[in-house]
PDB file of C-alpha atoms in Angstrom:
ATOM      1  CA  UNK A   1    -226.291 122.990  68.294  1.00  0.00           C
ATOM      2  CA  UNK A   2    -227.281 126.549  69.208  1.00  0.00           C
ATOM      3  CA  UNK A   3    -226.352 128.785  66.533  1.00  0.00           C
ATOM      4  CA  UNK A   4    -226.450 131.747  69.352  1.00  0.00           C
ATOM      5  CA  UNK A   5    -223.147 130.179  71.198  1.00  0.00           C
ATOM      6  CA  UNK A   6    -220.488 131.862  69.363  1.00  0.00           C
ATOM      7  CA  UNK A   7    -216.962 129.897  68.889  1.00  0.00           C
ATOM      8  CA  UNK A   8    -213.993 131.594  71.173  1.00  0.00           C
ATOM      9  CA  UNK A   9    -210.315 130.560  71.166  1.00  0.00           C
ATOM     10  CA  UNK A  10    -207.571 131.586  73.493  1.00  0.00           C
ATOM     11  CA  UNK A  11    -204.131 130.405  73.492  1.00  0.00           C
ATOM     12  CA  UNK A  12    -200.816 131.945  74.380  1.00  0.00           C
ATOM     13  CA  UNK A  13    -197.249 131.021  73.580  1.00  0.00           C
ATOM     14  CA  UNK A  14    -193.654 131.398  73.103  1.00  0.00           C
ATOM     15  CA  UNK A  15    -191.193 132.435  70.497  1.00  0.00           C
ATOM     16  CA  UNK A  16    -187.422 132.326  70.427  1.00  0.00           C
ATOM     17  CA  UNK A  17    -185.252 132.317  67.121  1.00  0.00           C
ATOM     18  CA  UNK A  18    -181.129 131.706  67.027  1.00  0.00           C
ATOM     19  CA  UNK A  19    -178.191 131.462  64.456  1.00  0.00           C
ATOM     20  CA  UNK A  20    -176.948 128.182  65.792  1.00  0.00           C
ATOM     21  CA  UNK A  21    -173.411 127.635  66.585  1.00  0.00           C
ATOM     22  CA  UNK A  22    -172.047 127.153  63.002  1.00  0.00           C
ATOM     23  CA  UNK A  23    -174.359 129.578  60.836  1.00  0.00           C
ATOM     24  CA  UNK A  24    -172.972 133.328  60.480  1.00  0.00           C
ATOM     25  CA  UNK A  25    -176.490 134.132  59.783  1.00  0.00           C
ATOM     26  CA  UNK A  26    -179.898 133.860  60.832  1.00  0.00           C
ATOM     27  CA  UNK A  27    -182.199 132.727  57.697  1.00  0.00           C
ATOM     28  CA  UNK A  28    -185.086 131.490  59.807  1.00  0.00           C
ATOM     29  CA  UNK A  29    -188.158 134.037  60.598  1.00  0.00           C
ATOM     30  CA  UNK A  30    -190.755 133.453  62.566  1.00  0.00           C
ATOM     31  CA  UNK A  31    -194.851 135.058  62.904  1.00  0.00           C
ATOM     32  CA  UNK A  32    -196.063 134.604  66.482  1.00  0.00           C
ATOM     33  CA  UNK A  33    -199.215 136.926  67.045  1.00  0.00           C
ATOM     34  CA  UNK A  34    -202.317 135.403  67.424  1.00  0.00           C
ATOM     35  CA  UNK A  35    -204.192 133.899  65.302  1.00  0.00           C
ATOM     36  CA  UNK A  36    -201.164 133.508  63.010  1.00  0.00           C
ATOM     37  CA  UNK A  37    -198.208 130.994  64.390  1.00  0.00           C
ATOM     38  CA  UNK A  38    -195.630 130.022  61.562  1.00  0.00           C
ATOM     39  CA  UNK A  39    -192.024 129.725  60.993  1.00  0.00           C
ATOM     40  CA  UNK A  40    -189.964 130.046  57.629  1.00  0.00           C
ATOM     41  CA  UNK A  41    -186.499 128.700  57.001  1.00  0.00           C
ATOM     42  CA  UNK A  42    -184.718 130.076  54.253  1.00  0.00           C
ATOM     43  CA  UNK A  43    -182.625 129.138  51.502  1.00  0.00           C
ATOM     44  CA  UNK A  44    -180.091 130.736  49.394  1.00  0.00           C
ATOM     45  CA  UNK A  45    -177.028 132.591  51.262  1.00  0.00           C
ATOM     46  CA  UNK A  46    -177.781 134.409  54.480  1.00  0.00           C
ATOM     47  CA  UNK A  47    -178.878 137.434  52.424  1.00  0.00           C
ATOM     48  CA  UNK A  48    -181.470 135.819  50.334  1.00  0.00           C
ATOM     49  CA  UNK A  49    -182.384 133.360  52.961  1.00  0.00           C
ATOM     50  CA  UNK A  50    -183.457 135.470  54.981  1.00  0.00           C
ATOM     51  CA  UNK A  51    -185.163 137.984  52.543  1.00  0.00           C
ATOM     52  CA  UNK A  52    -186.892 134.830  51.413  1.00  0.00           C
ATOM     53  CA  UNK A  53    -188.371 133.600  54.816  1.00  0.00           C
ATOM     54  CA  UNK A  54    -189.455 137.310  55.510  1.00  0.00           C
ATOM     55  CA  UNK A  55    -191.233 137.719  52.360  1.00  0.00           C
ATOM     56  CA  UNK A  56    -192.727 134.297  52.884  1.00  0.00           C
ATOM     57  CA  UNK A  57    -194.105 135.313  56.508  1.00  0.00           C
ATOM     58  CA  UNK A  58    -195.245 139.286  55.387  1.00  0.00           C
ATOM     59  CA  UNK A  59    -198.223 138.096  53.574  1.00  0.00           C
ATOM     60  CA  UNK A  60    -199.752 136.378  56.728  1.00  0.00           C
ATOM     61  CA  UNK A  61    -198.776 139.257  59.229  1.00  0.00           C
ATOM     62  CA  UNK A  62    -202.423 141.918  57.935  1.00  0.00           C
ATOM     63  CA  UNK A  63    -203.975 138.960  59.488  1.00  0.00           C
ATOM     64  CA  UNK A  64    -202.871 139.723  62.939  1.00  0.00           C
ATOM     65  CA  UNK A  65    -205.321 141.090  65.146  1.00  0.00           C
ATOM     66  CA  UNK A  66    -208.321 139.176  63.937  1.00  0.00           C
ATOM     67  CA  UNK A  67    -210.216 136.290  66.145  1.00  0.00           C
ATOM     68  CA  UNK A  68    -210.158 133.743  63.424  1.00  0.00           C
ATOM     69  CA  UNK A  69    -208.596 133.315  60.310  1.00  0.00           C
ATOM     70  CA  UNK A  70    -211.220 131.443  57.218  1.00  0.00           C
ATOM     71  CA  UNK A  71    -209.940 129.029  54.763  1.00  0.00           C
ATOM     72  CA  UNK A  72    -210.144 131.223  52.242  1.00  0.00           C
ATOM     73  CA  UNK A  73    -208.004 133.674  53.607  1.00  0.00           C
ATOM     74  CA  UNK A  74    -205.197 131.253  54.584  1.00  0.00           C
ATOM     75  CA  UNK A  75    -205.522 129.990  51.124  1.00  0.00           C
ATOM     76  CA  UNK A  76    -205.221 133.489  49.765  1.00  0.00           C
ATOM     77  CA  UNK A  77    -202.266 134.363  52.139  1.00  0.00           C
ATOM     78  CA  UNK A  78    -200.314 131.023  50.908  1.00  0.00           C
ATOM     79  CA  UNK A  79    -200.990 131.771  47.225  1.00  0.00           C
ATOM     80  CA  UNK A  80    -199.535 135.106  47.348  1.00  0.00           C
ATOM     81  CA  UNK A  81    -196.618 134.032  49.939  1.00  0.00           C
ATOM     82  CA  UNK A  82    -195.524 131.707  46.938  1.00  0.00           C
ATOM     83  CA  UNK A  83    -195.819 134.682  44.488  1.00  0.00           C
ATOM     84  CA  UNK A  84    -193.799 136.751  46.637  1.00  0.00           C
ATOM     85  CA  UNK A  85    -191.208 134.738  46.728  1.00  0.00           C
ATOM     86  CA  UNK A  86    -190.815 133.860  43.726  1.00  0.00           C
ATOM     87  CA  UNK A  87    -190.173 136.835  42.378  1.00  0.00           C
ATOM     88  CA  UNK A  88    -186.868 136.572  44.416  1.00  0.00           C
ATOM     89  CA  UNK A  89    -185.714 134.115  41.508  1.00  0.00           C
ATOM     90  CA  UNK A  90    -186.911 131.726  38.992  1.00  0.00           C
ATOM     91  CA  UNK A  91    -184.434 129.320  38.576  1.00  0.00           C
ATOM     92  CA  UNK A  92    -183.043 126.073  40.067  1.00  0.00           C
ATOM     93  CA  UNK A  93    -180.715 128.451  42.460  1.00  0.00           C
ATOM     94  CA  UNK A  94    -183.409 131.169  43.168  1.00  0.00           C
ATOM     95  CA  UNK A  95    -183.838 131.590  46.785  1.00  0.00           C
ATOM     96  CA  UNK A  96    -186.753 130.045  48.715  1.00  0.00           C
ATOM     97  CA  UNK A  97    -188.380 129.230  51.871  1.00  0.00           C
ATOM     98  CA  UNK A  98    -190.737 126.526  54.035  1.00  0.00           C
ATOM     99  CA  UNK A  99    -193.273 127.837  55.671  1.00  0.00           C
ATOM    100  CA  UNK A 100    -194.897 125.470  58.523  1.00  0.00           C
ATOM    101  CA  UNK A 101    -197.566 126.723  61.619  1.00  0.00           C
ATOM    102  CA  UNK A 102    -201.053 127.111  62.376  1.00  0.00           C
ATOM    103  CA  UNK A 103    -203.514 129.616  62.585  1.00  0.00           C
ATOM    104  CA  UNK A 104    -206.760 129.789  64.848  1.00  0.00           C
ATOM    105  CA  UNK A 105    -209.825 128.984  62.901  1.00  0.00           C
ATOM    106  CA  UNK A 106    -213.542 127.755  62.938  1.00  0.00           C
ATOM    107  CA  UNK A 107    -215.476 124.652  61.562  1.00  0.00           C
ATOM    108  CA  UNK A 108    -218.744 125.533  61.614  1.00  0.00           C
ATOM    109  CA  UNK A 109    -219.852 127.069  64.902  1.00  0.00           C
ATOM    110  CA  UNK A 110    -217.047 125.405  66.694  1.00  0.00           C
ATOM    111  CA  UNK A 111    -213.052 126.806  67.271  1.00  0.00           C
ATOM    112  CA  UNK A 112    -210.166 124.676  64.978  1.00  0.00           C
ATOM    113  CA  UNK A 113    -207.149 124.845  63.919  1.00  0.00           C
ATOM    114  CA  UNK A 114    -205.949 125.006  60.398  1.00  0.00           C
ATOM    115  CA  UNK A 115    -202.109 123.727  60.039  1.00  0.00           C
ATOM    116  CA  UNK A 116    -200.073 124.419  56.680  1.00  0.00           C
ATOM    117  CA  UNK A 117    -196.692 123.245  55.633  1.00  0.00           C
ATOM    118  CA  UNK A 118    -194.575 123.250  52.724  1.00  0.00           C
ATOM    119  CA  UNK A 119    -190.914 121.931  53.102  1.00  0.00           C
ATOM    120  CA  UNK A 120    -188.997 120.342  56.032  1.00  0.00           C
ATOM    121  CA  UNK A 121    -190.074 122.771  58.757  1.00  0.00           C
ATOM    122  CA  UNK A 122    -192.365 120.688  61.549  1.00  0.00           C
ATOM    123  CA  UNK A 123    -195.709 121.312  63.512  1.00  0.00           C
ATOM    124  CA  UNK A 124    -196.093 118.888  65.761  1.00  0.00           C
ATOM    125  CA  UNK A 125    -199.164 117.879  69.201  1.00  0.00           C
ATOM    126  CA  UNK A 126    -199.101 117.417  71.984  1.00  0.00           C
ATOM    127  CA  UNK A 127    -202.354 116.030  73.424  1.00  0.00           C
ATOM    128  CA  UNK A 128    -203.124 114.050  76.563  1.00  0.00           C
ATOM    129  CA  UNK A 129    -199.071 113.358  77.142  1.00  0.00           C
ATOM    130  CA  UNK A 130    -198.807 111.812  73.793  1.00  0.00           C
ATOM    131  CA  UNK A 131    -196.484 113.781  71.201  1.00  0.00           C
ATOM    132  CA  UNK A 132    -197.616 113.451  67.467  1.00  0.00           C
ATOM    133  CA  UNK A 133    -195.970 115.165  64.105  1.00  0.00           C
ATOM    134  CA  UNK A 134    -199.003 116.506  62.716  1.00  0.00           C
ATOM    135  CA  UNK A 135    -196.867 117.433  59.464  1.00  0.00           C
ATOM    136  CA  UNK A 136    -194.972 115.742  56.811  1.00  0.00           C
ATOM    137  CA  UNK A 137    -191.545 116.871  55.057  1.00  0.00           C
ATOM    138  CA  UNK A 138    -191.290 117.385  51.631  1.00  0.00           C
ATOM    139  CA  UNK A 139    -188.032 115.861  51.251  1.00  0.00           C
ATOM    140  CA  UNK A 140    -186.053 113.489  49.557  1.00  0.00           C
ATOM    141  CA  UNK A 141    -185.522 111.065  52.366  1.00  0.00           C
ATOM    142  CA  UNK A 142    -189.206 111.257  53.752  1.00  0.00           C
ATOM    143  CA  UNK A 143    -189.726 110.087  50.222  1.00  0.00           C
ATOM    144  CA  UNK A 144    -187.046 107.537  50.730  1.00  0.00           C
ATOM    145  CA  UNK A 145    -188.559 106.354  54.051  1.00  0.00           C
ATOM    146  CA  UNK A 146    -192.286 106.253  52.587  1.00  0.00           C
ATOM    147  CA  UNK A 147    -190.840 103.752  49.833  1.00  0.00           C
ATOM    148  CA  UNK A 148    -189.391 101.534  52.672  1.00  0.00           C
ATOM    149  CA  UNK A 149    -185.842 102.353  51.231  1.00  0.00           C
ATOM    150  CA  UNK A 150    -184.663 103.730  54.739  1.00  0.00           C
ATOM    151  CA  UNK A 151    -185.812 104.161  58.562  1.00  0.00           C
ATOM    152  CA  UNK A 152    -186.465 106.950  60.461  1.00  0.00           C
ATOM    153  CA  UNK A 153    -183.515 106.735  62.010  1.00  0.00           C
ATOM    154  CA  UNK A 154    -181.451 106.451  58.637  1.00  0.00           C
ATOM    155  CA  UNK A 155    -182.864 109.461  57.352  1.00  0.00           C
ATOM    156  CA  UNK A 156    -181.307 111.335  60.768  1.00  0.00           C
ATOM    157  CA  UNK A 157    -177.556 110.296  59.400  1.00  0.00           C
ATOM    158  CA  UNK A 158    -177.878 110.903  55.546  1.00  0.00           C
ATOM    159  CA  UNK A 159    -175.927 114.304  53.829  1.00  0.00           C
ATOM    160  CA  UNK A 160    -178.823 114.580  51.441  1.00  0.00           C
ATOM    161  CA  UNK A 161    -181.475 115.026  54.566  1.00  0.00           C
ATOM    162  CA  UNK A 162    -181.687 118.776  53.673  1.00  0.00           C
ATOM    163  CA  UNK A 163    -183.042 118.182  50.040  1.00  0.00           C
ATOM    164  CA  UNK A 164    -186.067 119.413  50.299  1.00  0.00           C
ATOM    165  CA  UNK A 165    -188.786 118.691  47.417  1.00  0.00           C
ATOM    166  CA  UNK A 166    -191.631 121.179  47.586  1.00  0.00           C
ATOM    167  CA  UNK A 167    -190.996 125.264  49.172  1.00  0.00           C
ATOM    168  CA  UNK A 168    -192.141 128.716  47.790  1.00  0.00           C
ATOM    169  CA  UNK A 169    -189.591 129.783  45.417  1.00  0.00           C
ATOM    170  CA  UNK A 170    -186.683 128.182  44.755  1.00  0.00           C
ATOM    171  CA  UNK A 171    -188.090 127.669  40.859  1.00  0.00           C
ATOM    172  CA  UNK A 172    -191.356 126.282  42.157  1.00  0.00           C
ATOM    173  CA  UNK A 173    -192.854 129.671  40.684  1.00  0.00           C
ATOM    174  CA  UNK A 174    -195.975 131.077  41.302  1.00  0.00           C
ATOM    175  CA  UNK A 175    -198.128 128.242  42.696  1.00  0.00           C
ATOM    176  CA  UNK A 176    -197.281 125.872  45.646  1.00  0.00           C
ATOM    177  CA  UNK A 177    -199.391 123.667  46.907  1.00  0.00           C
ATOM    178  CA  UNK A 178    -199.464 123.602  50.904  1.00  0.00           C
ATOM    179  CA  UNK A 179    -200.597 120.340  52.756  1.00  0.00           C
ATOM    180  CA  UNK A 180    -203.385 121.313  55.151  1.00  0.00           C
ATOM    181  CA  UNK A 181    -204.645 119.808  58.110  1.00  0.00           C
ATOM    182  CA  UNK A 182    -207.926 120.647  59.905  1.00  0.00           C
ATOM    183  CA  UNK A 183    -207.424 119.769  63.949  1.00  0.00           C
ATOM    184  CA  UNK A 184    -210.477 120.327  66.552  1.00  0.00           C
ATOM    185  CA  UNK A 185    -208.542 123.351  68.848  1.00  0.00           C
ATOM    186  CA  UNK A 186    -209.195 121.463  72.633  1.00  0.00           C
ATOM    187  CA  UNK A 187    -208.039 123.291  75.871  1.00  0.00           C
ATOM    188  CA  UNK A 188    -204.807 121.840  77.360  1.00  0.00           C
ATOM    189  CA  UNK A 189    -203.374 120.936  73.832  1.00  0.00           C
ATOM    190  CA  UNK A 190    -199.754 122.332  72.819  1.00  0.00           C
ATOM    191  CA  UNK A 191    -198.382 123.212  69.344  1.00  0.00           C
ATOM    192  CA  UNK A 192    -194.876 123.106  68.812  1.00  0.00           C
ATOM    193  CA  UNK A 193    -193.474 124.744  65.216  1.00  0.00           C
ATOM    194  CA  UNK A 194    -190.113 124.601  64.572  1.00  0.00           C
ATOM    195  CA  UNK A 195    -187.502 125.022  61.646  1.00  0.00           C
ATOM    196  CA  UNK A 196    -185.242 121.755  61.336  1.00  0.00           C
ATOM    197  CA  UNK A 197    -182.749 123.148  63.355  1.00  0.00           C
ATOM    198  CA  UNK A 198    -184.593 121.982  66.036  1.00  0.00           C
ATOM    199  CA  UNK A 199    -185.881 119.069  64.941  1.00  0.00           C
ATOM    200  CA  UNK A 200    -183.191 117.377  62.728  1.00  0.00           C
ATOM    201  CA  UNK A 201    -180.966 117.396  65.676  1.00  0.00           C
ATOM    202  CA  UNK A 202    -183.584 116.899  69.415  1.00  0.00           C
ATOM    203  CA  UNK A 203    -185.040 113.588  68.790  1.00  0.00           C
ATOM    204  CA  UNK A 204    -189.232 113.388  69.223  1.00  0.00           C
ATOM    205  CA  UNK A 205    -188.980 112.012  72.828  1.00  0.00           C
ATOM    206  CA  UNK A 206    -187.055 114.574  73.809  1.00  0.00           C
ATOM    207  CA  UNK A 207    -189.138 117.085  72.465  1.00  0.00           C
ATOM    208  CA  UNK A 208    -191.925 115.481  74.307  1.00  0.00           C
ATOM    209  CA  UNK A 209    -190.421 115.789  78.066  1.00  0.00           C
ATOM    210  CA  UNK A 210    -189.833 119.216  77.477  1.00  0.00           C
ATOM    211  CA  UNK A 211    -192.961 119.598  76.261  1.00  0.00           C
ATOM    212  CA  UNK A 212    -194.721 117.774  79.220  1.00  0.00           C
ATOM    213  CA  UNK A 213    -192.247 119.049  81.705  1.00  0.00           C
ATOM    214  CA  UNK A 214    -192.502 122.907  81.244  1.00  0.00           C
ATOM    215  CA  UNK A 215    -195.046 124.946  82.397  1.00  0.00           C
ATOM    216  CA  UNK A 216    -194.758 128.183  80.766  1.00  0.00           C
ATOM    217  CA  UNK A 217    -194.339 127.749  76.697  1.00  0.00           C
ATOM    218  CA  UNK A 218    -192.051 130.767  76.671  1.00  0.00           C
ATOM    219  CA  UNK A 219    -189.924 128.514  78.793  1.00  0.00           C
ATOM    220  CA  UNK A 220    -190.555 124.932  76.931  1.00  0.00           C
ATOM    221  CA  UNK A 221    -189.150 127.357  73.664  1.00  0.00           C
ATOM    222  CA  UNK A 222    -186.345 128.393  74.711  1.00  0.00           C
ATOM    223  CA  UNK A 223    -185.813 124.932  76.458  1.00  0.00           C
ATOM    224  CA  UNK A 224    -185.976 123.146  73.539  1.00  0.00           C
ATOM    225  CA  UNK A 225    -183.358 125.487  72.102  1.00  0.00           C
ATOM    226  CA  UNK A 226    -180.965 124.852  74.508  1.00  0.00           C
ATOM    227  CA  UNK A 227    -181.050 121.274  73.377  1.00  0.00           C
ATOM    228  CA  UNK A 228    -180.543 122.084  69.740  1.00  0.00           C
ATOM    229  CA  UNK A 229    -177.513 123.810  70.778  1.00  0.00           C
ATOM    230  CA  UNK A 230    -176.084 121.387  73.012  1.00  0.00           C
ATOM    231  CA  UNK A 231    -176.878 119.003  70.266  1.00  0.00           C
ATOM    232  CA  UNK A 232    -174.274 121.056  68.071  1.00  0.00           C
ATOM    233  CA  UNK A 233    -176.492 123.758  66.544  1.00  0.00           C
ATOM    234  CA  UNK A 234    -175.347 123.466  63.320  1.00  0.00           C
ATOM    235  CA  UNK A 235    -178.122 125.169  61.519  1.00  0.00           C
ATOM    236  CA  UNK A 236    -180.165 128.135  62.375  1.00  0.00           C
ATOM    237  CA  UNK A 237    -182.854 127.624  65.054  1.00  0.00           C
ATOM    238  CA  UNK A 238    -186.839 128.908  65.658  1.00  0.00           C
ATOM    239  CA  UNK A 239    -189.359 127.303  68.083  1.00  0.00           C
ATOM    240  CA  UNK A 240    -192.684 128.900  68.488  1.00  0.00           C
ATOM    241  CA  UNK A 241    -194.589 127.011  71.632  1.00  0.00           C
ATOM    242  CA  UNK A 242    -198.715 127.554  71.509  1.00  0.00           C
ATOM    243  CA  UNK A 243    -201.196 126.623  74.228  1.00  0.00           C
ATOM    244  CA  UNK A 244    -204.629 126.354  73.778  1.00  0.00           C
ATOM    245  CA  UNK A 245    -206.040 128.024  77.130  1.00  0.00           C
ATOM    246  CA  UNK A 246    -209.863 127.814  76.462  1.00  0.00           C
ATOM    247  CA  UNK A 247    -211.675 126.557  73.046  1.00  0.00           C
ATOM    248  CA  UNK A 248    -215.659 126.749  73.482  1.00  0.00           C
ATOM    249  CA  UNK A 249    -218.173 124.940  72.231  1.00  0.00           C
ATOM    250  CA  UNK A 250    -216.325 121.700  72.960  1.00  0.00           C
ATOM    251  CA  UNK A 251    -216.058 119.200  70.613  1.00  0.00           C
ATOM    252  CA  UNK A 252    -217.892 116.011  71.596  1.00  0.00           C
ATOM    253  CA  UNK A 253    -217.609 112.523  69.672  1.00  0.00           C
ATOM    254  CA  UNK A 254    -220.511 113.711  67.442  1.00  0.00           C
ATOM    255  CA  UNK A 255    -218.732 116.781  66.859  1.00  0.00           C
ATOM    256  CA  UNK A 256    -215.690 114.806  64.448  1.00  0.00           C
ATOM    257  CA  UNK A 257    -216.169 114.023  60.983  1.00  0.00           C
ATOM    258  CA  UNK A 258    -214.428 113.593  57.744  1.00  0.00           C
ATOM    259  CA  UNK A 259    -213.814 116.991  57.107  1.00  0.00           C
ATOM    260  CA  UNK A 260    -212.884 117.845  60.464  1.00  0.00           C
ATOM    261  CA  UNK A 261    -210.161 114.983  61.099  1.00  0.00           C
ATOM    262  CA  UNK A 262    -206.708 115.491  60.147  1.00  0.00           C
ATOM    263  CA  UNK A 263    -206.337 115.167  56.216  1.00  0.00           C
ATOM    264  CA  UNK A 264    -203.818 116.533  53.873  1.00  0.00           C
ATOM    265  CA  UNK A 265    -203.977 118.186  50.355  1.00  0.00           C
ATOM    266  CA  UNK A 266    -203.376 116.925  47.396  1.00  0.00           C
ATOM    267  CA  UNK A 267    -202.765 112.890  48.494  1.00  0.00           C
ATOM    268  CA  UNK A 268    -204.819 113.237  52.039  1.00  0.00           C
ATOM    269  CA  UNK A 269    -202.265 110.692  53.461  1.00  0.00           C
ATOM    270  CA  UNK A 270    -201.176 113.037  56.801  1.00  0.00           C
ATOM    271  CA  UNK A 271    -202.198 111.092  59.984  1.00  0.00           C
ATOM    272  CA  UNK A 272    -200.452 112.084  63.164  1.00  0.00           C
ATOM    273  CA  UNK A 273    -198.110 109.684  64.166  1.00  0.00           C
ATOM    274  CA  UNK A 274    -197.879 109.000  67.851  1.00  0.00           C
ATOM    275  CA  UNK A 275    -194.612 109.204  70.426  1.00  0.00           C
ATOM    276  CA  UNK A 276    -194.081 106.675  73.015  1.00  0.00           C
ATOM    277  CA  UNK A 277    -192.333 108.365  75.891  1.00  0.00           C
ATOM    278  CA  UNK A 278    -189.891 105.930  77.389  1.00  0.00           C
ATOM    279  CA  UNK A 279    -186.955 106.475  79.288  1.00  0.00           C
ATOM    280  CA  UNK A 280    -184.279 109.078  77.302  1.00  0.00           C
ATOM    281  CA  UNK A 281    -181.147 107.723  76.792  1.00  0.00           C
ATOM    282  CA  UNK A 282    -178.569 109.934  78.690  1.00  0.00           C
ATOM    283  CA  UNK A 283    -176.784 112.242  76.836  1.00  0.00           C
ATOM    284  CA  UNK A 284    -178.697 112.267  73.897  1.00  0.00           C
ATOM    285  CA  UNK A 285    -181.170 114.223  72.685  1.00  0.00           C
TER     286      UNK A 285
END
């Protein structure tokens, strides 16, 4: 590959963040200025929440402005994200926060992106019509449904499917590990990030028609949110919608290998898990 070709990344997207219908408060928090894309969802009492999810997003926002984003600063932004949260609390009750999104990034000479989550917060593709959850909860019933205890569609019915078991704070203390997925960035793909307020209510096929169906992702956001409300809305809700306009060099067949596929840290066992878009029953979303 020429060395002289120089990677360039363009995307543009949509934000929109709301209480819910049964929340007093707004604990979510979202960072939507390129190349940083995340959302936070607090925990801990509307004050706290909130403070928690802001704190969680402020260490990210210095690098705003920049073309690219390196692994080592993500990394650097995470680790102090989880310090500065935890100094919100220490204990079992301290306040804490997920923290799921992308940023814009390079492999080599060629543009990427580099997805992070910790908690129940989602990113999820959409490629070529086909919807996949590029991240995986830390929670108790994903742990549940990876020991073939319950389905899927279980999990969507249980009380305790808001225990989450990895965030920053929230007694984790200083150190969180983040899973992290490297993704080749390919014009015409769309990123959807979302706290579960959206997601723990709008089932995946929905989420794919929207996705598929709107044009502008300023409009598939707030879209989507009108679903989680008319779904009930019973938790706070934050969608963040990113396009990928134009990603040069291209990445060719040759272009993929094993440290450019999606993989996870510490277990590596994230692989995207594909949608089939059928017909949506009516009335459900």
């Amino acid at each position: 590959m020429d060395r002289s070709i120089q990677p360039h990344l363009q995307v543009t997207w949509g934000a929109v963040t709301n209480t819910g219908l049964v929340r007093e408060h707004n604990e979510d928090a979202f960072l939507a200025a390129s190349p940083v894309f995340l959302v936070a969802d607090g925990m801990g009492g509307h004050r706290y929440g909130a403070q928690a999810s802001k704190l969680a997003l402020s260490t990210f926002a210095p690098l705003v402005g920049q073309e690219f984003v390196s692994a080592a600063e993500l990394d650097s932004a995470l680790s102090e994200a989880a310090i500065s949260v935890n100094t919100l609390g220490q204990d079992s009750v301290a306040p804490g926060s997920t923290l799921t999104g992308l940023v814009l990034s390079t492999q080599g000479q060629r543009p990427c992106l580099r997805v992070v989550n910790i908690g129940d917060s989602r990113t999820y593709q959409l490629s070529r019509g086909v919807l996949s959850q590029v991240t995986k909860d830390h929670s108790h019933v994903q742990e549940l449904i990876d020991a073939g205890v319950i389905s899927a569609e279980d999990a969507r019915n249980r009380p305790d499917r808001s225990v989450i078991t990895r965030a920053l704070g929230a007694g984790s203390g200083p150190v969180v590990c983040a899973d992290q997925v490297l993704l080749p960035a390919c014009q015409g793909d769309r990123y959807l990030v979302c706290s579960d307020g959206l997601s723990g209510l709008v089932r995946d096929a929905a989420l794919a028609a929207v996705l598929s169906e709107q044009v502008s992702p300023q409009d598939a956001a707030e879209r989507l949110l009108v679903l989680a409300l008319e779904a009930g809305g019973h938790d706070n809700i934050t969608v963040v919608v990113v396009d990928v306009v134009e990603a040069t060099p291209g990445w060719g067949a040759g272009s993929v290998d094993g440290s450019t596929i999606a993989h996870q840290r510490p277990d590596e066992d994230t692989v995207p898990r594909e949608v089939v878009l059928d017909s949506l029953p009516k009335g459900q979303p």
